[in-house]
Amino acid sequence: MRTSKLNGIVFLLALLVLWECVAQAGWVNPLIVPPLSRILQVFYDLVSSGQIPLQIVASMKRAAAGYLLAALVFIPLGIAMGLWRRVDDFFAVIVEMLRPIPPPVVIPVALLFFGLEDSMKIFVIFFSCAWPILLNTLDGVRSVDPILLHTARTFGLSYGKTIWQVILPASAPQIMTGLRVSLPITLILVVISEMVGSTDGIGYFVLDAQRRFKVAQMYAGMLVLALLGYVLNVVFDWVYRNLLSWHVGSRKDES
Amino acid sequence: MTEAKRFNWLGWLAFAGLLLAWEFAARGNPKLQLYFPPISTIMASLCQLVVGGRIGGHFWVTVIRFFAGYALAALIAVLLGIVLGYFRVLHSFVAMLIEFLRPMPSVAIIPVAILLLGIGDGMIVAVTVYASIWAILINTIEGVRHIEPTLIDTARTFGLGRGQVLWQIILPAASPYIVTGLRIGLSIALILVTTAEMIAGSKGLGFFILDEERSMNSSNMYAGIVVVAVLGYALNRVFLIIESKAMRWHHGMTARGGA
Amino acid sequence: MPILQVQGLSKSYRQAGGETTVAIGNITCAVEAGEFVSFVGPSGCGKTTLLMSIAGLLAPTAGKIIVNGSEVAGPPRDLVLLFQEYNKSLFAWRTVLGNVLFGVHARGNHSTEGDAKARQLIELVGLKGFEKHYPWELSGGMQQRVAIARALAYEPQLLLMDEPFGALDALTRLELEDMLLKLWAELRTTILFITHDIEEAIYLSDRIWMLSRRPSQIVQEFRIDFSRPRHQVNTRAEPRFMEIRNDIYRQIGNAGAS
């Protein structure tokens, strides 16, 4: 197993070295694929000058706002829909009608309503995260083992207490799945909405660099996005492991 | 535990109520009409666009790009996925690369693609392929890796050659995973096509919707969204139908609580 | 007055096709406070349905259930049911202590002595030291002990147990049987027990009710007079033990034969 990790690292490094050599030798048009060293240099410069951190903050503000808003609205809605048939019925058709809309297609609507403001991106992210969060929450609540509900009843738990002490913890793993799936969606949509209608943010940064033929900068921006994606995943996993430590263990056991 | 499908009166009423509320709010409030054109107006625009043929061109452009990108991505990803899933050593080499590229949102590739391919069909199909490959690839690798070794040994005992093992054993056994990947890839492909059209297109539904917004024709914009939604829905439906036919054995198995 | 009276209980289900299955035909019986009573019968005769009905989790089609003199129309306050699938009924997100505390709190006891009580029960079921463990970390037998501790933490007057030891290996089963008898003797709870293991029923109970096939009824009552405390070797070695066992087996065989 050790060797396989080593293989991966070696291969990756080899590719990077190859990139550098090929670019330096001029076999590829440096205006399209600059040497890796140049990209890293530009990356470093932009980070230390504060340019990149500025853009990151701009993007992350919107991403966080949209993501949290979606969670705040759609987790309770999903719980309500999971618990009460009537509520589920009420919203079911509307949800089914809105679901097939690919999220980016909502951007022009958001532009219409909010212009180039932050609220435009927040709205787009809110809409995009809605379905994974809603549907996973709904599913989680619905698939709580009936035996757990019987257990609550035999111990004489009131309805409210049953929801709070049994149903919510039992559906927490599935709710987390919805939140986890929404993470890359959030990142993707923040980038797209910034590419289509923004004056700052990483998405804008990358596209703008391309437009002005600042190619190394463009790649640097992509690197930032890859790192952001990675970091967000790590952070989420950390939160997940701490919040749902009981579940992490039991899943490992399920072999 | 299947209950008879009862018609969801409440839901449809809620939906209709929403549409009616929209309609009357818009009609009663001219200031609102830019943001919320009356439903009737949107429907009228939709008819006009469809019948008049104006949206037809954009529609087919998007559909063709979608199929080109998706089909290509599926082909590459499934083949590559089977190879990587089967030959563990090969996979170990590429694994790190995949791990590093995965977190990057695939849309970030659009500027590069524009640089390399300019704006146009080639670029749009290319980014669609890039983005869709990931989901299909990773699921395919998963699927092949999870194949019961016993199955392959059984095939070998019967004297099946490498190629036959691939076709008759590996592909079917991994197909549930592959299908999952293909389903995810479907949504991703549609998203990428419309996105690329919005960012750098001159034709296509994505471009159309954005263009109408820019010209303040909100009615046409919403009509365009309806068309895209219907397209997305239709594609999903078709996929489900094909999947249920092809994967009947799997559905039966999982329904009985099998693997 | 008996702590539990079942009068003319019957329960039927409507199937998907429209036909009705009668799970419980007609059950009438009475349990005195402090007794240990078991139900045995061929599989599928509705034992679980019976227990769920007495526990107020299923509404009977006909008949009455009277606990402590009052008719039952939902889960009775002084009664707890232990489910067959105990691993599914434990709260995966709570530790062992958390699960047992649940029973304490459900009773309304939120004081600090509640915590001490929970710990005491955990020790009584032999899980001292495992308070901070999660259910998935425990073996089947240990999980069952947690479920029992949680139920007892509620201080029920009536404890209903649905084949609690069925999924366990033989040795663990014997261990838990003795543990249960000890707890029962100390806490003076009334226990209704379901098992398909006839010898277990004889070993544990004061009385055994044998159920017929569906639609189930009580076919016969067996009084078990062996002295207490019972002993795995001595009690089971009594000649009368085997007699009763054979008797019940024969009857179940007849009831099952068709």
mmCIF file with all atom_site columns, N, CA and C in Angstrom, chain B residues 39-81:
data_model
loop_
_atom_site.group_PDB
_atom_site.id
_atom_site.type_symbol
_atom_site.label_atom_id
_atom_site.label_alt_id
_atom_site.label_comp_id
_atom_site.label_asym_id
_atom_site.label_entity_id
_atom_site.label_seq_id
_atom_site.pdbx_PDB_ins_code
_atom_site.Cartn_x
_atom_site.Cartn_y
_atom_site.Cartn_z
_atom_site.occupancy
_atom_site.B_iso_or_equiv
_atom_site.pdbx_formal_charge
_atom_site.auth_seq_id
_atom_site.auth_comp_id
_atom_site.auth_asym_id
_atom_site.auth_atom_id
_atom_site.pdbx_PDB_model_num
ATOM 1   N N  . ILE B 1 39 ? -47.853 35.066 -16.066 1.00 0.00 ? 39 ILE B N  1
ATOM 2   C CA . ILE B 1 39 ? -47.654 33.722 -16.582 1.00 0.00 ? 39 ILE B CA 1
ATOM 3   C C  . ILE B 1 39 ? -48.201 33.604 -17.995 1.00 0.00 ? 39 ILE B C  1
ATOM 4   N N  . SER B 1 40 ? -49.331 34.244 -18.200 1.00 0.00 ? 40 SER B N  1
ATOM 5   C CA . SER B 1 40 ? -49.940 34.161 -19.522 1.00 0.00 ? 40 SER B CA 1
ATOM 6   C C  . SER B 1 40 ? -49.019 34.742 -20.580 1.00 0.00 ? 40 SER B C  1
ATOM 7   N N  . THR B 1 41 ? -48.358 35.834 -20.236 1.00 0.00 ? 41 THR B N  1
ATOM 8   C CA . THR B 1 41 ? -47.426 36.441 -21.186 1.00 0.00 ? 41 THR B CA 1
ATOM 9   C C  . THR B 1 41 ? -46.262 35.493 -21.463 1.00 0.00 ? 41 THR B C  1
ATOM 10  N N  . ILE B 1 42 ? -45.770 34.868 -20.399 1.00 0.00 ? 42 ILE B N  1
ATOM 11  C CA . ILE B 1 42 ? -44.656 33.943 -20.573 1.00 0.00 ? 42 ILE B CA 1
ATOM 12  C C  . ILE B 1 42 ? -45.068 32.794 -21.485 1.00 0.00 ? 42 ILE B C  1
ATOM 13  N N  . MET B 1 43 ? -46.260 32.290 -21.241 1.00 0.00 ? 43 MET B N  1
ATOM 14  C CA . MET B 1 43 ? -46.740 31.189 -22.064 1.00 0.00 ? 43 MET B CA 1
ATOM 15  C C  . MET B 1 43 ? -46.887 31.631 -23.516 1.00 0.00 ? 43 MET B C  1
ATOM 16  N N  . ALA B 1 44 ? -47.378 32.850 -23.676 1.00 0.00 ? 44 ALA B N  1
ATOM 17  C CA . ALA B 1 44 ? -47.535 33.361 -25.033 1.00 0.00 ? 44 ALA B CA 1
ATOM 18  C C  . ALA B 1 44 ? -46.180 33.473 -25.716 1.00 0.00 ? 44 ALA B C  1
ATOM 19  N N  . SER B 1 45 ? -45.205 34.024 -24.985 1.00 0.00 ? 45 SER B N  1
ATOM 20  C CA . SER B 1 45 ? -43.861 34.131 -25.552 1.00 0.00 ? 45 SER B CA 1
ATOM 21  C C  . SER B 1 45 ? -43.328 32.770 -25.916 1.00 0.00 ? 45 SER B C  1
ATOM 22  N N  . LEU B 1 46 ? -43.579 31.810 -25.030 1.00 0.00 ? 46 LEU B N  1
ATOM 23  C CA . LEU B 1 46 ? -43.095 30.460 -25.275 1.00 0.00 ? 46 LEU B CA 1
ATOM 24  C C  . LEU B 1 46 ? -43.657 29.913 -26.576 1.00 0.00 ? 46 LEU B C  1
ATOM 25  N N  . CYS B 1 47 ? -44.955 30.061 -26.722 1.00 0.00 ? 47 CYS B N  1
ATOM 26  C CA . CYS B 1 47 ? -45.575 29.570 -27.948 1.00 0.00 ? 47 CYS B CA 1
ATOM 27  C C  . CYS B 1 47 ? -44.962 30.244 -29.170 1.00 0.00 ? 47 CYS B C  1
ATOM 28  N N  . GLN B 1 48 ? -44.850 31.558 -29.057 1.00 0.00 ? 48 GLN B N  1
ATOM 29  C CA . GLN B 1 48 ? -44.323 32.318 -30.178 1.00 0.00 ? 48 GLN B CA 1
ATOM 30  C C  . GLN B 1 48 ? -42.917 31.867 -30.552 1.00 0.00 ? 48 GLN B C  1
ATOM 31  N N  . LEU B 1 49 ? -42.091 31.659 -29.514 1.00 0.00 ? 49 LEU B N  1
ATOM 32  C CA . LEU B 1 49 ? -40.712 31.262 -29.778 1.00 0.00 ? 49 LEU B CA 1
ATOM 33  C C  . LEU B 1 49 ? -40.640 29.881 -30.409 1.00 0.00 ? 49 LEU B C  1
ATOM 34  N N  . VAL B 1 50 ? -41.479 29.002 -29.911 1.00 0.00 ? 50 VAL B N  1
ATOM 35  C CA . VAL B 1 50 ? -41.432 27.631 -30.409 1.00 0.00 ? 50 VAL B CA 1
ATOM 36  C C  . VAL B 1 50 ? -41.999 27.550 -31.817 1.00 0.00 ? 50 VAL B C  1
ATOM 37  N N  . VAL B 1 51 ? -43.189 28.109 -31.939 1.00 0.00 ? 51 VAL B N  1
ATOM 38  C CA . VAL B 1 51 ? -43.860 28.035 -33.241 1.00 0.00 ? 51 VAL B CA 1
ATOM 39  C C  . VAL B 1 51 ? -43.116 28.860 -34.281 1.00 0.00 ? 51 VAL B C  1
ATOM 40  N N  . GLY B 1 52 ? -42.727 30.056 -33.825 1.00 0.00 ? 52 GLY B N  1
ATOM 41  C CA . GLY B 1 52 ? -42.028 30.932 -34.765 1.00 0.00 ? 52 GLY B CA 1
ATOM 42  C C  . GLY B 1 52 ? -40.645 30.412 -35.123 1.00 0.00 ? 52 GLY B C  1
ATOM 43  N N  . GLY B 1 53 ? -40.185 29.444 -34.339 1.00 0.00 ? 53 GLY B N  1
ATOM 44  C CA . GLY B 1 53 ? -38.917 28.817 -34.679 1.00 0.00 ? 53 GLY B CA 1
ATOM 45  C C  . GLY B 1 53 ? -37.696 29.515 -34.145 1.00 0.00 ? 53 GLY B C  1
ATOM 46  N N  . ARG B 1 54 ? -37.895 30.633 -33.459 1.00 0.00 ? 54 ARG B N  1
ATOM 47  C CA . ARG B 1 54 ? -36.713 31.375 -33.044 1.00 0.00 ? 54 ARG B CA 1
ATOM 48  C C  . ARG B 1 54 ? -35.888 30.596 -32.034 1.00 0.00 ? 54 ARG B C  1
ATOM 49  N N  . ILE B 1 55 ? -36.588 29.855 -31.178 1.00 0.00 ? 55 ILE B N  1
ATOM 50  C CA . ILE B 1 55 ? -35.834 29.151 -30.154 1.00 0.00 ? 55 ILE B CA 1
ATOM 51  C C  . ILE B 1 55 ? -35.361 27.798 -30.667 1.00 0.00 ? 55 ILE B C  1
ATOM 52  N N  . GLY B 1 56 ? -35.955 27.372 -31.766 1.00 0.00 ? 56 GLY B N  1
ATOM 53  C CA . GLY B 1 56 ? -35.603 26.061 -32.288 1.00 0.00 ? 56 GLY B CA 1
ATOM 54  C C  . GLY B 1 56 ? -34.118 25.921 -32.545 1.00 0.00 ? 56 GLY B C  1
ATOM 55  N N  . GLY B 1 57 ? -33.563 26.916 -33.204 1.00 0.00 ? 57 GLY B N  1
ATOM 56  C CA . GLY B 1 57 ? -32.139 26.871 -33.506 1.00 0.00 ? 57 GLY B CA 1
ATOM 57  C C  . GLY B 1 57 ? -31.307 26.709 -32.250 1.00 0.00 ? 57 GLY B C  1
ATOM 58  N N  . HIS B 1 58 ? -31.576 27.555 -31.275 1.00 0.00 ? 58 HIS B N  1
ATOM 59  C CA . HIS B 1 58 ? -30.819 27.490 -30.026 1.00 0.00 ? 58 HIS B CA 1
ATOM 60  C C  . HIS B 1 58 ? -30.982 26.134 -29.352 1.00 0.00 ? 58 HIS B C  1
ATOM 61  N N  . PHE B 1 59 ? -32.221 25.651 -29.364 1.00 0.00 ? 59 PHE B N  1
ATOM 62  C CA . PHE B 1 59 ? -32.512 24.376 -28.715 1.00 0.00 ? 59 PHE B CA 1
ATOM 63  C C  . PHE B 1 59 ? -31.655 23.256 -29.292 1.00 0.00 ? 59 PHE B C  1
ATOM 64  N N  . TRP B 1 60 ? -31.667 23.143 -30.613 1.00 0.00 ? 60 TRP B N  1
ATOM 65  C CA . TRP B 1 60 ? -30.940 22.028 -31.219 1.00 0.00 ? 60 TRP B CA 1
ATOM 66  C C  . TRP B 1 60 ? -29.436 22.166 -31.058 1.00 0.00 ? 60 TRP B C  1
ATOM 67  N N  . VAL B 1 61 ? -28.973 23.380 -31.117 1.00 0.00 ? 61 VAL B N  1
ATOM 68  C CA . VAL B 1 61 ? -27.543 23.596 -30.878 1.00 0.00 ? 61 VAL B CA 1
ATOM 69  C C  . VAL B 1 61 ? -27.157 23.059 -29.507 1.00 0.00 ? 61 VAL B C  1
ATOM 70  N N  . THR B 1 62 ? -27.928 23.423 -28.504 1.00 0.00 ? 62 THR B N  1
ATOM 71  C CA . THR B 1 62 ? -27.638 22.956 -27.154 1.00 0.00 ? 62 THR B CA 1
ATOM 72  C C  . THR B 1 62 ? -27.725 21.440 -27.074 1.00 0.00 ? 62 THR B C  1
ATOM 73  N N  . VAL B 1 63 ? -28.756 20.881 -27.643 1.00 0.00 ? 63 VAL B N  1
ATOM 74  C CA . VAL B 1 63 ? -28.936 19.432 -27.567 1.00 0.00 ? 63 VAL B CA 1
ATOM 75  C C  . VAL B 1 63 ? -27.773 18.700 -28.235 1.00 0.00 ? 63 VAL B C  1
ATOM 76  N N  . ILE B 1 64 ? -27.375 19.173 -29.401 1.00 0.00 ? 64 ILE B N  1
ATOM 77  C CA . ILE B 1 64 ? -26.274 18.500 -30.101 1.00 0.00 ? 64 ILE B CA 1
ATOM 78  C C  . ILE B 1 64 ? -24.989 18.596 -29.300 1.00 0.00 ? 64 ILE B C  1
ATOM 79  N N  . ARG B 1 65 ? -24.707 19.781 -28.791 1.00 0.00 ? 65 ARG B N  1
ATOM 80  C CA . ARG B 1 65 ? -23.494 19.926 -27.971 1.00 0.00 ? 65 ARG B CA 1
ATOM 81  C C  . ARG B 1 65 ? -23.558 19.001 -26.765 1.00 0.00 ? 65 ARG B C  1
ATOM 82  N N  . PHE B 1 66 ? -24.740 18.954 -26.177 1.00 0.00 ? 66 PHE B N  1
ATOM 83  C CA . PHE B 1 66 ? -24.903 18.103 -24.995 1.00 0.00 ? 66 PHE B CA 1
ATOM 84  C C  . PHE B 1 66 ? -24.581 16.655 -25.324 1.00 0.00 ? 66 PHE B C  1
ATOM 85  N N  . PHE B 1 67 ? -25.212 16.144 -26.368 1.00 0.00 ? 67 PHE B N  1
ATOM 86  C CA . PHE B 1 67 ? -25.009 14.737 -26.701 1.00 0.00 ? 67 PHE B CA 1
ATOM 87  C C  . PHE B 1 67 ? -23.569 14.450 -27.083 1.00 0.00 ? 67 PHE B C  1
ATOM 88  N N  . ALA B 1 68 ? -22.995 15.374 -27.865 1.00 0.00 ? 68 ALA B N  1
ATOM 89  C CA . ALA B 1 68 ? -21.603 15.170 -28.252 1.00 0.00 ? 68 ALA B CA 1
ATOM 90  C C  . ALA B 1 68 ? -20.723 15.083 -27.016 1.00 0.00 ? 68 ALA B C  1
ATOM 91  N N  . GLY B 1 69 ? -20.873 16.061 -26.125 1.00 0.00 ? 69 GLY B N  1
ATOM 92  C CA . GLY B 1 69 ? -20.043 16.099 -24.929 1.00 0.00 ? 69 GLY B CA 1
ATOM 93  C C  . GLY B 1 69 ? -20.286 14.903 -24.027 1.00 0.00 ? 69 GLY B C  1
ATOM 94  N N  . TYR B 1 70 ? -21.539 14.606 -23.798 1.00 0.00 ? 70 TYR B N  1
ATOM 95  C CA . TYR B 1 70 ? -21.882 13.525 -22.876 1.00 0.00 ? 70 TYR B CA 1
ATOM 96  C C  . TYR B 1 70 ? -21.418 12.181 -23.416 1.00 0.00 ? 70 TYR B C  1
ATOM 97  N N  . ALA B 1 71 ? -21.720 11.930 -24.678 1.00 0.00 ? 71 ALA B N  1
ATOM 98  C CA . ALA B 1 71 ? -21.355 10.638 -25.258 1.00 0.00 ? 71 ALA B CA 1
ATOM 99  C C  . ALA B 1 71 ? -19.844 10.439 -25.231 1.00 0.00 ? 71 ALA B C  1
ATOM 100 N N  . LEU B 1 72 ? -19.124 11.470 -25.617 1.00 0.00 ? 72 LEU B N  1
ATOM 101 C CA . LEU B 1 72 ? -17.670 11.386 -25.615 1.00 0.00 ? 72 LEU B CA 1
ATOM 102 C C  . LEU B 1 72 ? -17.143 11.143 -24.206 1.00 0.00 ? 72 LEU B C  1
ATOM 103 N N  . ALA B 1 73 ? -17.679 11.907 -23.268 1.00 0.00 ? 73 ALA B N  1
ATOM 104 C CA . ALA B 1 73 ? -17.250 11.754 -21.878 1.00 0.00 ? 73 ALA B CA 1
ATOM 105 C C  . ALA B 1 73 ? -17.548 10.339 -21.388 1.00 0.00 ? 73 ALA B C  1
ATOM 106 N N  . ALA B 1 74 ? -18.729 9.841  -21.692 1.00 0.00 ? 74 ALA B N  1
ATOM 107 C CA . ALA B 1 74 ? -19.101 8.504  -21.243 1.00 0.00 ? 74 ALA B CA 1
ATOM 108 C C  . ALA B 1 74 ? -18.148 7.469  -21.812 1.00 0.00 ? 74 ALA B C  1
ATOM 109 N N  . LEU B 1 75 ? -17.888 7.568  -23.095 1.00 0.00 ? 75 LEU B N  1
ATOM 110 C CA . LEU B 1 75 ? -17.005 6.609  -23.743 1.00 0.00 ? 75 LEU B CA 1
ATOM 111 C C  . LEU B 1 75 ? -15.634 6.591  -23.091 1.00 0.00 ? 75 LEU B C  1
ATOM 112 N N  . ILE B 1 76 ? -15.031 7.780  -23.021 1.00 0.00 ? 76 ILE B N  1
ATOM 113 C CA . ILE B 1 76 ? -13.682 7.886  -22.444 1.00 0.00 ? 76 ILE B CA 1
ATOM 114 C C  . ILE B 1 76 ? -13.685 7.422  -20.995 1.00 0.00 ? 76 ILE B C  1
ATOM 115 N N  . ALA B 1 77 ? -14.631 7.948  -20.218 1.00 0.00 ? 77 ALA B N  1
ATOM 116 C CA . ALA B 1 77 ? -14.621 7.686  -18.780 1.00 0.00 ? 77 ALA B CA 1
ATOM 117 C C  . ALA B 1 77 ? -14.864 6.217  -18.474 1.00 0.00 ? 77 ALA B C  1
ATOM 118 N N  . VAL B 1 78 ? -15.790 5.588  -19.179 1.00 0.00 ? 78 VAL B N  1
ATOM 119 C CA . VAL B 1 78 ? -16.069 4.181  -18.886 1.00 0.00 ? 78 VAL B CA 1
ATOM 120 C C  . VAL B 1 78 ? -14.864 3.318  -19.253 1.00 0.00 ? 78 VAL B C  1
ATOM 121 N N  . LEU B 1 79 ? -14.308 3.531  -20.440 1.00 0.00 ? 79 LEU B N  1
ATOM 122 C CA . LEU B 1 79 ? -13.150 2.732  -20.847 1.00 0.00 ? 79 LEU B CA 1
ATOM 123 C C  . LEU B 1 79 ? -11.979 2.948  -19.895 1.00 0.00 ? 79 LEU B C  1
ATOM 124 N N  . LEU B 1 80 ? -11.681 4.224  -19.673 1.00 0.00 ? 80 LEU B N  1
ATOM 125 C CA . LEU B 1 80 ? -10.582 4.550  -18.778 1.00 0.00 ? 80 LEU B CA 1
ATOM 126 C C  . LEU B 1 80 ? -10.847 4.004  -17.375 1.00 0.00 ? 80 LEU B C  1
ATOM 127 N N  . GLY B 1 81 ? -12.079 4.146  -16.937 1.00 0.00 ? 81 GLY B N  1
ATOM 128 C CA . GLY B 1 81 ? -12.450 3.680  -15.604 1.00 0.00 ? 81 GLY B CA 1
ATOM 129 C C  . GLY B 1 81 ? -12.272 2.181  -15.458 1.00 0.00 ? 81 GLY B C  1
#
